[in-house]
CSV table of C-alpha atoms in Angstrom, one decimal:
chain,number,residue,atom,x,y,z
A,1058,MET,CA,49.2,173.3,-156.7
A,1059,ASP,CA,50.9,176.7,-156.6
A,1060,GLU,CA,54.2,176.3,-154.6
A,1061,THR,CA,54.2,179.9,-153.5
A,1062,ARG,CA,50.9,179.5,-151.8
A,1063,VAL,CA,52.2,176.4,-150.0
A,1064,GLU,CA,55.3,178.3,-149.0
A,1065,ALA,CA,53.2,181.1,-147.6
A,1066,PHE,CA,51.2,178.7,-145.5
A,1067,LEU,CA,54.2,176.8,-144.2
A,1068,GLN,CA,56.0,180.1,-143.3
A,1069,ALA,CA,53.0,181.3,-141.4
A,1070,VAL,CA,52.8,178.0,-139.5
A,1071,SER,CA,56.6,178.1,-138.8
A,1072,THR,CA,56.8,181.7,-137.7
A,1073,GLY,CA,53.3,182.0,-136.1
A,1074,SER,CA,52.7,185.4,-137.9
A,1075,PHE,CA,51.7,186.7,-141.3
A,1076,SER,CA,54.2,189.6,-140.7
A,1077,ALA,CA,57.1,187.3,-140.0
A,1078,ALA,CA,56.2,185.0,-142.9
A,1079,ALA,CA,56.0,188.1,-145.2
A,1080,ARG,CA,59.6,189.2,-144.1
A,1081,ALA,CA,60.9,185.7,-144.8
A,1082,MET,CA,59.4,185.6,-148.3
A,1083,GLY,CA,59.9,189.3,-149.2
A,1084,TYR,CA,56.1,189.9,-149.4
A,1085,THR,CA,53.7,192.2,-147.6
A,1086,PRO,CA,51.6,190.7,-144.8
A,1087,ALA,CA,48.5,191.3,-147.0
A,1088,GLY,CA,50.2,189.5,-149.9
A,1089,VAL,CA,50.9,186.4,-147.7
A,1090,LEU,CA,47.3,186.5,-146.4
A,1091,ARG,CA,46.0,186.5,-150.0
A,1092,LEU,CA,48.3,183.5,-150.9
A,1093,VAL,CA,47.0,181.5,-147.9
A,1094,ASP,CA,43.4,182.4,-148.7
A,1095,ALA,CA,43.9,181.2,-152.3
A,1096,LEU,CA,45.4,177.9,-151.0
A,1097,GLU,CA,42.4,177.4,-148.7
A,1098,SER,CA,40.0,178.0,-151.6
A,1099,GLU,CA,42.0,175.5,-153.7
A,1100,LEU,CA,41.9,172.8,-151.0
A,1101,GLY,CA,38.4,173.6,-149.8
A,1102,VAL,CA,39.4,173.8,-146.1
A,1103,THR,CA,40.4,176.4,-143.6
A,1104,LEU,CA,44.1,176.1,-142.8
A,1105,LEU,CA,44.9,178.9,-140.3
A,1106,GLU,CA,43.2,180.8,-137.6
A,1107,ARG,CA,44.1,183.9,-135.7
A,1108,THR,CA,44.5,183.7,-131.9
A,1109,SER,CA,45.9,186.0,-129.2
A,1110,ARG,CA,49.2,184.1,-129.7
A,1111,GLY,CA,49.3,184.8,-133.4
A,1112,VAL,CA,48.5,182.5,-136.3
A,1113,VAL,CA,48.0,178.8,-135.7
A,1114,PRO,CA,47.0,175.9,-138.0
A,1115,THR,CA,43.5,174.5,-137.7
A,1116,LYS,CA,43.1,170.7,-137.3
A,1117,ALA,CA,42.9,170.5,-141.1
A,1118,GLY,CA,45.9,172.6,-141.5
A,1119,GLU,CA,47.9,170.6,-138.9
A,1120,ALA,CA,46.9,167.4,-140.7
A,1121,LEU,CA,48.2,168.7,-144.0
A,1122,VAL,CA,51.5,170.3,-142.8
A,1123,PRO,CA,53.6,167.1,-143.2
A,1124,ASP,CA,52.4,166.4,-146.8
A,1125,LEU,CA,52.7,170.0,-147.8
A,1126,ARG,CA,56.3,170.1,-146.4
A,1127,GLU,CA,57.1,167.0,-148.4
A,1128,LEU,CA,55.6,168.6,-151.5
A,1129,ALA,CA,57.8,171.7,-151.0
A,1130,VAL,CA,60.9,169.6,-150.7
A,1131,LEU,CA,60.0,167.6,-153.8
A,1132,SER,CA,59.4,170.8,-155.7
A,1133,GLY,CA,62.8,172.0,-154.7
A,1134,ARG,CA,64.4,168.7,-155.9
A,1135,VAL,CA,62.5,168.9,-159.2
A,1136,LYS,CA,63.7,172.5,-159.8
A,1137,GLY,CA,67.3,171.4,-159.0
A,1138,LEU,CA,67.1,168.5,-161.4
A,1139,ALA,CA,65.6,170.7,-164.1
A,1140,ALA,CA,68.4,173.2,-163.7
A,1141,GLU,CA,71.0,170.4,-164.1
A,1142,ILE,CA,69.3,169.1,-167.2
A,1143,ALA,CA,69.2,172.6,-168.7
A,1144,SER,CA,72.7,173.6,-167.8
A,1145,PRO,CA,75.8,172.2,-169.7
A,1146,ASP,CA,77.9,173.1,-166.6
A,1147,ARG,CA,76.0,170.9,-164.0
A,1148,GLY,CA,75.0,167.3,-163.6
A,1149,THR,CA,76.4,163.9,-164.5
A,1150,VAL,CA,77.2,162.3,-167.8
A,1151,ARG,CA,76.8,158.5,-167.6
A,1152,LEU,CA,79.2,157.1,-170.3
A,1153,GLY,CA,79.5,153.6,-171.6
A,1154,SER,CA,82.7,152.7,-173.5
A,1155,ALA,CA,84.4,149.9,-175.2
A,1156,ARG,CA,87.0,148.8,-172.7
A,1157,SER,CA,90.0,149.2,-175.0
A,1158,LEU,CA,89.1,152.8,-175.8
A,1159,ALA,CA,88.7,154.2,-172.4
A,1160,ALA,CA,92.3,154.7,-171.2
A,1161,HIS,CA,94.0,156.0,-174.3
A,1162,TRP,CA,91.4,157.5,-176.7
A,1163,LEU,CA,88.7,158.7,-174.2
A,1164,ALA,CA,90.9,160.1,-171.5
A,1165,PRO,CA,92.0,163.2,-173.4
A,1166,ALA,CA,88.4,163.9,-174.4
A,1167,ILE,CA,87.2,163.6,-170.8
A,1168,ALA,CA,90.0,165.8,-169.5
A,1169,ARG,CA,89.3,168.5,-172.1
A,1170,PHE,CA,85.6,168.4,-171.3
A,1171,GLY,CA,86.3,168.6,-167.6
A,1172,ASP,CA,88.4,171.8,-168.2
A,1173,ARG,CA,85.5,173.4,-170.0
A,1174,HIS,CA,82.7,172.1,-167.7
A,1175,PRO,CA,84.3,171.6,-164.2
A,1176,GLY,CA,80.8,171.3,-162.6
A,1177,VAL,CA,80.0,168.1,-164.5
A,1178,THR,CA,80.9,164.6,-163.3
A,1179,VAL,CA,81.6,161.8,-165.9
A,1180,GLN,CA,80.7,158.3,-164.7
A,1181,LEU,CA,82.4,155.7,-166.9
A,1182,ARG,CA,81.2,152.1,-167.4
A,1183,GLU,CA,83.2,149.8,-169.7
A,1184,GLY,CA,82.0,146.8,-171.6
A,1185,ALA,CA,81.6,145.0,-175.0
A,1186,THR,CA,79.3,146.3,-177.7
A,1187,PRO,CA,76.3,144.1,-176.7
A,1188,GLU,CA,76.6,145.2,-173.1
A,1189,LEU,CA,76.7,148.9,-174.2
A,1190,ALA,CA,73.5,148.3,-176.2
A,1191,ARG,CA,71.8,146.8,-173.2
A,1192,TRP,CA,72.8,149.5,-170.8
A,1193,LEU,CA,71.7,152.2,-173.3
A,1194,THR,CA,68.3,150.5,-173.7
A,1195,ALA,CA,67.9,150.1,-169.9
A,1196,ARG,CA,68.8,153.8,-169.5
A,1197,GLU,CA,71.8,152.8,-167.3
A,1198,VAL,CA,74.0,155.0,-169.4
A,1199,ASP,CA,73.2,158.2,-171.4
A,1200,VAL,CA,75.7,157.8,-174.3
A,1201,CYS,CA,78.1,155.1,-175.6
A,1202,VAL,CA,81.4,155.1,-177.4
A,1203,GLY,CA,82.0,151.8,-179.3
A,1204,GLY,CA,81.0,149.9,-182.3
A,1205,PRO,CA,77.8,150.4,-184.2
A,1206,GLN,CA,74.5,149.3,-182.5
A,1207,GLN,CA,71.7,147.9,-184.6
A,1208,GLY,CA,68.7,150.2,-185.0
A,1209,ARG,CA,70.4,153.3,-183.5
A,1210,SER,CA,72.0,156.3,-185.2
A,1211,TRP,CA,75.8,156.2,-184.8
A,1212,THR,CA,78.3,159.0,-185.5
A,1213,TYR,CA,81.8,157.9,-186.6
A,1214,LEU,CA,84.7,159.0,-184.4
A,1215,GLY,CA,87.7,157.0,-185.5
A,1216,GLU,CA,89.2,153.5,-186.1
A,1217,SER,CA,91.8,151.3,-184.7
A,1218,ARG,CA,93.9,148.5,-186.2
A,1219,TYR,CA,93.5,145.0,-184.8
A,1220,VAL,CA,96.8,143.7,-183.4
A,1221,ALA,CA,98.2,140.6,-181.6
A,1222,LEU,CA,99.9,141.1,-178.3
A,1223,VAL,CA,102.8,138.6,-178.3
A,1224,PRO,CA,105.5,137.8,-175.7
A,1225,ARG,CA,108.8,139.5,-176.7
A,1226,GLU,CA,110.6,136.1,-177.2
A,1227,HIS,CA,107.7,134.4,-179.0
A,1228,PRO,CA,108.4,133.3,-182.6
A,1229,PHE,CA,105.3,135.4,-183.7
A,1230,ALA,CA,107.1,138.6,-182.4
A,1231,ARG,CA,109.5,138.4,-185.4
A,1232,ARG,CA,106.6,138.2,-187.9
A,1233,PRO,CA,105.6,141.4,-189.9
A,1234,PHE,CA,101.9,140.5,-189.4
A,1235,LEU,CA,99.7,137.7,-188.3
A,1236,HIS,CA,96.4,136.1,-189.6
A,1237,LEU,CA,93.5,135.0,-187.5
A,1238,SER,CA,94.4,131.4,-188.4
A,1239,ASP,CA,97.6,131.9,-186.4
A,1240,PHE,CA,95.5,132.0,-183.3
A,1241,ASP,CA,94.0,128.5,-183.9
A,1242,ARG,CA,95.0,126.2,-181.0
A,1243,GLU,CA,97.5,128.8,-179.8
A,1244,PRO,CA,97.6,129.6,-176.1
A,1245,LEU,CA,95.4,132.7,-175.6
A,1246,VAL,CA,94.9,135.4,-173.1
A,1247,GLN,CA,91.3,136.4,-173.5
A,1248,ILE,CA,89.7,139.8,-172.7
A,1249,ARG,CA,86.1,139.7,-171.3
A,1250,PRO,CA,85.1,136.1,-172.2
A,1251,GLY,CA,81.5,135.4,-173.0
A,1252,ARG,CA,80.6,139.1,-173.4
A,1253,GLY,CA,80.2,139.0,-177.2
A,1254,THR,CA,83.4,141.1,-177.8
A,1255,ASP,CA,84.3,142.0,-181.4
A,1256,THR,CA,87.5,139.9,-181.1
A,1257,ALA,CA,85.6,136.8,-180.1
A,1258,LEU,CA,83.2,137.3,-182.9
A,1259,LEU,CA,86.0,137.6,-185.4
A,1260,MET,CA,87.5,134.3,-184.3
A,1261,ALA,CA,84.2,132.6,-184.3
A,1262,GLU,CA,83.4,133.8,-187.9
A,1263,GLU,CA,86.7,132.3,-189.1
A,1264,GLY,CA,86.3,129.0,-187.2
A,1265,VAL,CA,89.4,129.8,-185.1
A,1266,GLU,CA,89.5,127.9,-181.8
A,1267,PRO,CA,92.4,129.1,-179.6
A,1268,ASP,CA,93.6,127.4,-176.4
A,1269,VAL,CA,92.3,129.8,-173.8
A,1270,ARG,CA,94.8,129.8,-170.9
A,1271,PHE,CA,93.8,133.0,-169.1
A,1272,SER,CA,90.8,135.4,-169.2
A,1273,THR,CA,90.3,138.8,-167.6
A,1274,ALA,CA,88.1,141.8,-167.8
A,1275,ASP,CA,91.1,144.2,-167.6
A,1276,VAL,CA,93.3,145.1,-170.6
A,1277,GLU,CA,96.3,146.0,-168.5
A,1278,THR,CA,96.2,142.6,-166.8
A,1279,ALA,CA,95.9,141.0,-170.2
A,1280,LYS,CA,99.1,142.8,-171.2
A,1281,ALA,CA,100.9,141.6,-168.1
A,1282,MET,CA,99.9,138.0,-168.7
A,1283,VAL,CA,101.0,138.1,-172.3
A,1284,GLY,CA,104.4,139.5,-171.2
A,1285,ALA,CA,104.7,136.7,-168.7
A,1286,GLY,CA,104.4,134.2,-171.6
A,1287,ILE,CA,101.0,132.8,-170.8
A,1288,GLY,CA,99.7,133.3,-174.3
A,1289,ILE,CA,98.9,135.8,-177.1
A,1290,CYS,CA,96.0,138.2,-177.2
A,1291,LEU,CA,93.9,139.8,-179.9
A,1292,THR,CA,92.9,143.4,-179.3
A,1293,ILE,CA,93.2,146.8,-181.0
A,1294,ASP,CA,96.2,149.2,-181.0
A,1295,LEU,CA,94.3,151.8,-179.0
A,1296,ALA,CA,94.7,149.4,-176.1
A,1297,GLY,CA,97.9,151.2,-175.5
A,1298,PRO,CA,101.6,150.4,-175.2
A,1299,VAL,CA,102.8,147.0,-174.2
A,1300,GLU,CA,106.6,147.2,-174.2
A,1301,ALA,CA,106.8,147.8,-170.4
A,1302,PHE,CA,105.1,144.4,-169.9
A,1303,GLY,CA,107.6,142.5,-172.0
A,1304,ALA,CA,105.3,142.2,-175.0
A,1305,VAL,CA,105.1,143.5,-178.5
A,1306,MET,CA,102.3,144.4,-180.9
A,1307,VAL,CA,102.1,142.6,-184.2
A,1308,PRO,CA,99.6,143.9,-186.8
A,1309,MET,CA,96.8,141.7,-188.0
A,1310,ALA,CA,96.4,141.1,-191.7
A,1311,ALA,CA,93.2,140.9,-193.7
A,1312,ILE,CA,91.0,142.3,-190.9
A,1313,ASP,CA,89.1,145.6,-191.3
A,1314,PRO,CA,89.9,148.1,-188.6
A,1315,PHE,CA,87.6,148.4,-185.6
A,1316,ARG,CA,85.5,151.4,-186.3
A,1317,PHE,CA,84.1,153.2,-183.3
A,1318,GLY,CA,81.7,156.1,-182.8
A,1319,VAL,CA,79.2,157.7,-180.4
A,1320,VAL,CA,75.6,156.5,-180.0
A,1321,HIS,CA,72.7,157.6,-177.8
A,1322,ARG,CA,68.9,157.2,-177.6
A,1323,GLY,CA,68.3,160.5,-179.4
A,1324,GLU,CA,68.8,164.3,-179.0
A,1325,GLY,CA,65.6,164.7,-176.9
A,1326,SER,CA,66.9,162.2,-174.3
A,1327,LEU,CA,70.1,164.1,-173.5
A,1328,SER,CA,70.7,166.6,-170.8
A,1329,ALA,CA,72.6,169.8,-171.8
A,1330,ALA,CA,75.8,168.5,-170.1
A,1331,THR,CA,75.6,165.2,-172.1
A,1332,THR,CA,74.9,167.1,-175.3
A,1333,ALA,CA,78.0,169.2,-174.7
A,1334,PHE,CA,80.0,166.0,-174.0
A,1335,VAL,CA,78.8,164.4,-177.3
A,1336,GLU,CA,79.8,167.6,-179.1
A,1337,GLU,CA,83.3,167.3,-177.5
A,1338,LEU,CA,83.7,163.7,-178.7
A,1339,VAL,CA,82.6,164.5,-182.2
A,1340,SER,CA,85.0,167.5,-182.4
A,1341,LEU,CA,87.9,165.2,-181.2
A,1342,GLY,CA,87.0,162.6,-183.8
A,1343,ALA,CA,86.7,165.1,-186.7
């Protein structure tokens, strides 16, 4: 249904005059009349009639006004959404990220993107790799930054060493490096338990069973608990500095670095703003 015809009819109803409707639309009165005639032909009913008081809707026209107004509103929303999708300077980027990357690696990228595209909002959701994969499949996020996801293309951005967070006075703090076996039966501060994190998978593969004393979803809280002497923690060095919490980072030996990249459902699924954001991430990782 032609939205200009609908607008002409609604303007005529609202103003009670073809002339007033024409002024509101920037048309001639004859042009508005032709648009209404075309809409009547399309619908197969008479919508307006002339009276001494001007133009009024017929019973059929009056019955159709609410739905036609709703159609006009919906048309406007669709146009607005289409404009957001097409413009790199409007809309929202829904981003999923590995929790340990958000504060220190992603923050500069998001800030630089915001400077270049101030009209775009970035919504960040943090989780482990399996969670990111689920959110992407469910279309709850548009793009993810984290480990590889099976069956999806993945663009490498960087890597980060695995490290142990250790209380400053702990004997491990004087070691040049640690092995995963050092975590066996050791009091542990665990980040995001039961979420299939890469650190939990590493320990499980080596048969390491630490003594979990505290668990949290927040990396900064984990640092504070390590500094308080509750236990040690396995994470990556991009988790950020720990000295202020009374802890130190000790490198892990014989573990490949955590490789992270950007993944999405495909170029055709991305808005212009999200495409621009992905390009920003790739340029930062290059």
